Amino acid sequence: MSHTTIVTTDKVDEQKSPNLSQTVSHGISVIQAFCQGTSVLSGIPVFTEIDKKRRWILEHMAGAFRIFARKGFSEGLAGHISVRDPEFPNAFWTNPIGRHFGLMKVSDMVLLNERGEPIGGNTKYPANAAGFQIHGQIHAAYPRINAACHAHSINGRAWSSFGRPLEMLNQDVCNFFGDALGVYNECAGVVLDPREGARIAASLGPKGKGLILRNHGLLTVGQTVDEAAYLFTLLEASCEAQLKTEAAAANGLQKIILDDETAAFTFQMTSDPESHYCEFQPDYEYELEATGGTFLH
């Protein structure tokens, strides 16, 4: 397997040892604050060449599909991941329709322009039309978003039927506190109309990280495909936790919901693009080891 030469993010300043409440004011990243000792986890890599960055993006994108398959998020023709091209910001990479997530490789990905036309990568197979309407509108509306993930996962579908956001029941779900999680309550079936794609994008909002699509499923976004994919796994797990909590509460147990101050603090200290990137790496590294890197081709 070939290795890409990268320039990593700056090392932590060893003269500083902040507590979490000082992290933002001192300009130290969340991931630095969480690492005990003199070394830190490698953050989002920085590339000096576009081709190397694109290759890295596609490798992690293919890995995300394999992880989604391992976690049971694949369902028929449904589901798609998109990543903005680093050279052509109006174009994005996505998966061909009809190929199982567990078989996805770098060479399967197709590059679509803003009109949905294939302009690079695997142009032999079609992309998902509904996926283009959803992801195309999101990428067009929010320059901050480089990647988006959508799938019809079981717990996401179940919780989406309530048309409600998640409650702050635990530390992990605080990554979706406040404006970070939206609900799209205008479900009109398969998204083939660009106007509905635009409404979905508007429901996400300028600060959105995740979106519950009523009677449909889940969608998450990020600066990297790693962040968007990690947030999807987290949002799906949070839906499962909410459903189990509701079942226990129906039998008389009382829920304790985190207060807004605690939830907001936890969000501030954990919901960071670099820390979300790092959260995804154990799954990615496991997938590399388990598959022998077959998805890199």
Short mmCIF file of C-alpha atoms in Angstrom, two decimals:
data_model
loop_
_atom_site.label_atom_id
_atom_site.label_comp_id
_atom_site.label_asym_id
_atom_site.label_seq_id
_atom_site.Cartn_x
_atom_site.Cartn_y
_atom_site.Cartn_z
CA MET A 1 0.00 0.00 0.00
CA SER A 2 1.41 3.42 -0.94
CA HIS A 3 1.64 6.18 1.62
CA THR A 4 0.90 9.84 0.98
CA THR A 5 3.38 12.44 2.27
CA ILE A 6 1.55 15.08 4.27
CA VAL A 7 2.24 18.12 6.37
CA THR A 8 0.52 17.67 9.74
CA THR A 9 -0.99 20.35 11.94
CA ASP A 10 1.16 22.20 14.48
CA LYS A 11 2.25 20.42 17.63
CA VAL A 12 0.90 21.45 21.01
CA ASP A 13 2.73 24.18 22.88
CA GLU A 14 4.19 22.23 25.80
CA GLN A 15 4.43 25.35 27.96
CA LYS A 16 0.64 25.49 28.18
CA SER A 17 -1.48 23.11 30.19
CA PRO A 18 -5.04 24.48 29.99
CA ASN A 19 -8.16 23.13 31.51
CA LEU A 20 -11.11 22.77 29.16
CA SER A 21 -12.74 26.05 30.14
CA GLN A 22 -9.59 27.88 28.97
CA THR A 23 -9.25 26.03 25.65
CA VAL A 24 -10.95 28.55 23.38
CA SER A 25 -9.53 31.67 25.04
CA HIS A 26 -5.95 30.35 24.83
CA GLY A 27 -6.33 29.21 21.21
CA ILE A 28 -5.54 25.57 21.98
CA SER A 29 -7.52 23.00 20.05
CA VAL A 30 -10.00 20.69 21.70
CA ILE A 31 -8.00 17.63 20.69
CA GLN A 32 -4.86 19.10 22.30
CA ALA A 33 -6.74 19.75 25.52
CA PHE A 34 -7.94 16.15 25.69
CA CYS A 35 -4.48 14.59 25.20
CA GLN A 36 -2.56 13.96 28.41
CA GLY A 37 1.20 14.22 28.04
CA THR A 38 3.58 16.02 25.71
CA SER A 39 2.31 14.60 22.40
CA VAL A 40 -1.07 14.90 20.71
CA LEU A 41 -3.11 13.00 18.16
CA SER A 42 -2.50 13.99 14.56
CA GLY A 43 -5.21 16.34 13.39
CA ILE A 44 -6.57 17.05 9.93
CA PRO A 45 -3.64 16.83 7.50
CA VAL A 46 -2.58 19.73 5.30
CA PHE A 47 -1.53 19.03 1.74
CA THR A 48 0.75 20.97 -0.58
CA GLU A 49 -0.55 19.26 -3.76
CA ILE A 50 -4.17 19.07 -4.94
CA ASP A 51 -3.82 15.57 -6.39
CA LYS A 52 -2.58 14.19 -3.10
CA LYS A 53 -5.39 15.89 -1.21
CA ARG A 54 -7.98 14.52 -3.64
CA ARG A 55 -6.55 11.01 -3.31
CA TRP A 56 -6.65 11.26 0.49
CA ILE A 57 -10.27 12.47 0.38
CA LEU A 58 -11.35 9.58 -1.85
CA GLU A 59 -9.57 7.00 0.31
CA HIS A 60 -11.33 8.23 3.43
CA MET A 61 -14.62 8.48 1.55
CA ALA A 62 -14.36 4.84 0.44
CA GLY A 63 -13.43 3.90 4.00
CA ALA A 64 -16.52 5.69 5.30
CA PHE A 65 -18.74 3.58 3.04
CA ARG A 66 -17.09 0.39 4.29
CA ILE A 67 -17.65 1.49 7.88
CA PHE A 68 -21.29 2.31 7.14
CA ALA A 69 -21.71 -1.19 5.74
CA ARG A 70 -20.10 -2.76 8.79
CA LYS A 71 -22.47 -0.81 11.02
CA GLY A 72 -25.53 -1.85 9.01
CA PHE A 73 -26.40 1.44 7.32
CA SER A 74 -26.73 0.01 3.79
CA GLU A 75 -30.28 -0.42 2.48
CA GLY A 76 -31.00 -1.24 -1.17
CA LEU A 77 -30.35 1.76 -3.42
CA ALA A 78 -30.66 4.28 -0.56
CA GLY A 79 -27.88 6.30 0.96
CA HIS A 80 -25.08 8.51 -0.31
CA ILE A 81 -21.96 10.35 0.77
CA SER A 82 -20.66 13.43 -1.01
CA VAL A 83 -17.38 15.32 -0.74
CA ARG A 84 -16.55 18.65 -2.40
CA ASP A 85 -13.62 18.45 -4.81
CA PRO A 86 -10.58 20.36 -3.48
CA GLU A 87 -9.83 21.92 -6.89
CA PHE A 88 -13.30 22.49 -8.31
CA PRO A 89 -15.51 23.72 -5.44
CA ASN A 90 -18.74 23.55 -7.46
CA ALA A 91 -18.27 19.83 -8.08
CA PHE A 92 -18.55 16.98 -5.60
CA TRP A 93 -17.66 13.29 -5.45
CA THR A 94 -20.35 10.74 -4.66
CA ASN A 95 -21.10 7.03 -4.96
CA PRO A 96 -22.63 5.21 -7.93
CA ILE A 97 -26.18 4.03 -7.30
CA GLY A 98 -26.67 0.30 -6.78
CA ARG A 99 -23.21 -0.61 -5.47
CA HIS A 100 -23.19 -1.99 -1.93
CA PHE A 101 -21.43 0.17 0.62
CA GLY A 102 -19.35 -2.84 1.66
CA LEU A 103 -17.87 -3.14 -1.85
CA MET A 104 -17.10 0.53 -2.43
CA LYS A 105 -13.60 1.47 -3.58
CA VAL A 106 -11.83 4.71 -4.52
CA SER A 107 -12.20 3.86 -8.21
CA ASP A 108 -16.00 3.64 -7.87
CA MET A 109 -16.51 7.30 -7.01
CA VAL A 110 -17.98 9.70 -9.56
CA LEU A 111 -17.46 13.47 -9.78
CA LEU A 112 -20.60 15.51 -10.52
CA ASN A 113 -20.79 19.15 -11.51
CA GLU A 114 -23.44 21.58 -10.27
CA ARG A 115 -25.86 20.32 -12.95
CA GLY A 116 -25.45 16.70 -11.90
CA GLU A 117 -23.36 15.76 -14.92
CA PRO A 118 -20.51 13.26 -14.44
CA ILE A 119 -17.22 15.01 -15.20
CA GLY A 120 -14.66 12.70 -13.60
CA GLY A 121 -13.96 9.46 -11.85
CA ASN A 122 -16.20 6.49 -12.59
CA THR A 123 -18.52 7.76 -15.33
CA LYS A 124 -19.74 4.30 -16.38
CA TYR A 125 -22.44 4.05 -13.73
CA PRO A 126 -25.12 6.55 -12.69
CA ALA A 127 -25.24 8.39 -9.40
CA ASN A 128 -28.35 8.60 -7.21
CA ALA A 129 -30.76 11.28 -8.51
CA ALA A 130 -32.25 11.94 -5.07
CA GLY A 131 -28.76 12.10 -3.65
CA PHE A 132 -27.80 14.78 -6.17
CA GLN A 133 -30.84 16.90 -5.26
CA ILE A 134 -30.05 16.70 -1.54
CA HIS A 135 -26.27 16.99 -1.59
CA GLY A 136 -26.12 19.41 -4.50
CA GLN A 137 -28.34 21.89 -2.70
CA ILE A 138 -26.39 21.55 0.54
CA HIS A 139 -23.00 22.10 -1.12
CA ALA A 140 -24.36 25.08 -3.06
CA ALA A 141 -25.91 26.68 0.03
CA TYR A 142 -23.02 26.24 2.47
CA PRO A 143 -19.40 26.80 1.41
CA ARG A 144 -18.39 25.70 4.94
CA ILE A 145 -19.59 22.17 4.21
CA ASN A 146 -17.21 19.89 2.32
CA ALA A 147 -18.90 16.57 3.04
CA ALA A 148 -22.38 15.21 3.70
CA CYS A 149 -23.66 11.75 4.64
CA HIS A 150 -27.19 10.39 4.32
CA ALA A 151 -28.48 6.87 4.92
CA HIS A 152 -31.65 5.06 5.94
CA SER A 153 -30.28 3.57 9.16
CA ILE A 154 -32.74 1.66 11.36
CA ASN A 155 -32.72 3.81 14.50
CA GLY A 156 -32.62 7.02 12.50
CA ARG A 157 -35.68 5.96 10.55
CA ALA A 158 -37.49 4.95 13.73
CA TRP A 159 -36.81 8.21 15.60
CA SER A 160 -37.50 10.31 12.49
CA SER A 161 -41.12 9.16 12.56
CA PHE A 162 -41.68 11.44 15.59
CA GLY A 163 -40.51 14.56 13.79
CA ARG A 164 -38.69 15.70 16.93
CA PRO A 165 -35.09 16.62 17.78
CA LEU A 166 -33.11 14.53 20.24
CA GLU A 167 -33.00 15.37 23.93
CA MET A 168 -29.68 16.02 25.67
CA LEU A 169 -29.74 12.71 27.51
CA ASN A 170 -25.99 12.13 27.68
CA GLN A 171 -22.60 13.67 26.97
CA ASP A 172 -22.29 12.30 23.44
CA VAL A 173 -25.54 13.71 22.07
CA CYS A 174 -24.43 17.18 23.20
CA ASN A 175 -22.48 17.30 19.93
CA PHE A 176 -25.91 18.11 18.46
CA PHE A 177 -26.94 20.73 20.99
CA GLY A 178 -29.00 23.72 19.89
CA ASP A 179 -28.73 24.81 16.27
CA ALA A 180 -26.38 21.91 15.48
CA LEU A 181 -29.38 19.59 14.96
CA GLY A 182 -32.40 20.39 12.83
CA VAL A 183 -35.60 18.59 11.86
CA TYR A 184 -37.04 18.60 8.35
CA ASN A 185 -40.79 18.15 8.77
CA GLU A 186 -41.95 18.46 5.16
CA CYS A 187 -41.42 14.90 3.93
CA ALA A 188 -42.82 14.49 0.40
CA GLY A 189 -41.36 11.11 -0.50
CA VAL A 190 -38.32 10.47 -2.67
CA VAL A 191 -36.42 13.73 -3.16
CA LEU A 192 -36.44 14.28 -6.94
CA ASP A 193 -37.51 17.92 -6.91
CA PRO A 194 -34.70 20.50 -6.51
CA ARG A 195 -37.11 22.67 -4.52
CA GLU A 196 -37.35 20.01 -1.84
CA GLY A 197 -33.57 19.64 -1.86
CA ALA A 198 -33.38 23.40 -1.24
CA ARG A 199 -35.86 23.13 1.65
CA ILE A 200 -33.80 20.35 3.21
CA ALA A 201 -30.67 22.48 2.93
CA ALA A 202 -32.49 25.43 4.53
CA SER A 203 -33.64 23.21 7.41
CA LEU A 204 -30.03 22.28 8.13
CA GLY A 205 -29.24 25.92 8.80
CA PRO A 206 -25.94 27.83 8.83
CA LYS A 207 -24.76 26.13 12.04
CA GLY A 208 -26.21 22.69 11.40
CA LYS A 209 -24.17 19.53 11.84
CA GLY A 210 -27.05 17.05 11.62
CA LEU A 211 -30.59 16.86 10.33
CA ILE A 212 -33.46 14.50 11.10
CA LEU A 213 -35.56 14.01 7.97
CA ARG A 214 -39.05 13.13 9.19
CA ASN A 215 -40.23 9.68 8.06
CA HIS A 216 -37.00 9.35 6.10
CA GLY A 217 -33.65 9.13 7.88
CA LEU A 218 -30.60 11.10 8.99
CA LEU A 219 -28.13 13.49 7.39
CA THR A 220 -24.87 14.87 8.75
CA VAL A 221 -22.25 17.27 7.39
CA GLY A 222 -18.68 18.30 8.09
CA GLN A 223 -15.50 19.99 6.94
CA THR A 224 -14.08 16.53 6.16
CA VAL A 225 -15.74 13.28 5.17
CA ASP A 226 -14.30 11.88 8.40
CA GLU A 227 -16.22 14.44 10.44
CA ALA A 228 -19.49 13.94 8.55
CA ALA A 229 -19.21 10.15 8.78
CA TYR A 230 -18.36 10.16 12.48
CA LEU A 231 -21.29 12.47 13.19
CA PHE A 232 -23.59 10.13 11.28
CA THR A 233 -22.55 7.14 13.40
CA LEU A 234 -23.00 9.29 16.50
CA LEU A 235 -26.41 10.59 15.43
CA GLU A 236 -27.61 7.06 14.65
CA ALA A 237 -26.37 5.82 18.04
CA SER A 238 -28.02 8.78 19.74
CA CYS A 239 -31.35 7.91 18.10
CA GLU A 240 -30.98 4.38 19.42
CA ALA A 241 -30.23 5.69 22.93
CA GLN A 242 -33.27 7.99 22.76
CA LEU A 243 -35.55 5.15 21.63
CA LYS A 244 -34.35 2.89 24.46
CA THR A 245 -34.73 5.71 26.96
CA GLU A 246 -38.30 6.36 25.78
CA ALA A 247 -39.10 2.66 26.22
CA ALA A 248 -37.76 2.70 29.78
CA ALA A 249 -39.60 5.94 30.56
CA ALA A 250 -42.85 4.39 29.33
CA ASN A 251 -42.41 1.82 32.11
CA GLY A 252 -42.19 4.51 34.77
CA LEU A 253 -38.52 5.44 34.92
CA GLN A 254 -37.85 9.17 35.02
CA LYS A 255 -35.51 10.73 32.46
CA ILE A 256 -32.86 13.18 33.61
CA ILE A 257 -32.02 15.62 30.83
CA LEU A 258 -28.85 17.71 30.93
CA ASP A 259 -29.46 21.38 31.61
CA ASP A 260 -28.71 23.86 28.82
CA GLU A 261 -25.59 25.24 30.50
CA THR A 262 -24.00 21.80 30.81
CA ALA A 263 -25.05 20.79 27.31
CA ALA A 264 -23.71 24.03 25.83
CA PHE A 265 -20.37 23.65 27.65
CA THR A 266 -20.05 20.05 26.49
CA PHE A 267 -20.87 21.08 22.93
CA GLN A 268 -18.25 23.82 23.01
CA MET A 269 -15.59 21.46 24.33
CA THR A 270 -16.26 18.47 22.05
CA SER A 271 -17.99 19.58 18.85
CA ASP A 272 -14.96 20.61 16.83
CA PRO A 273 -14.02 19.60 13.23
CA GLU A 274 -10.58 18.41 14.26
CA SER A 275 -11.80 16.35 17.23
CA HIS A 276 -14.55 14.84 15.07
CA TYR A 277 -11.90 13.93 12.50
CA CYS A 278 -9.87 12.21 15.24
CA GLU A 279 -12.97 10.43 16.55
CA PHE A 280 -13.37 8.77 13.15
CA GLN A 281 -9.79 7.53 12.80
CA PRO A 282 -10.07 4.39 15.02
CA ASP A 283 -12.88 3.06 12.80
CA TYR A 284 -10.95 3.98 9.67
CA GLU A 285 -7.77 2.29 10.91
CA TYR A 286 -9.75 -0.79 11.90
CA GLU A 287 -11.26 -0.93 8.41
CA LEU A 288 -7.79 -0.68 6.84
CA GLU A 289 -6.57 -3.57 8.99
CA ALA A 290 -9.69 -5.73 8.55
CA THR A 291 -9.82 -5.38 4.76
CA GLY A 292 -6.14 -5.17 3.98
CA GLY A 293 -6.84 -1.80 2.40
CA THR A 294 -8.77 -3.26 -0.54
CA PHE A 295 -11.01 -0.18 -0.71
CA LEU A 296 -8.01 2.01 -1.56
CA HIS A 297 -7.94 0.80 -5.18
#
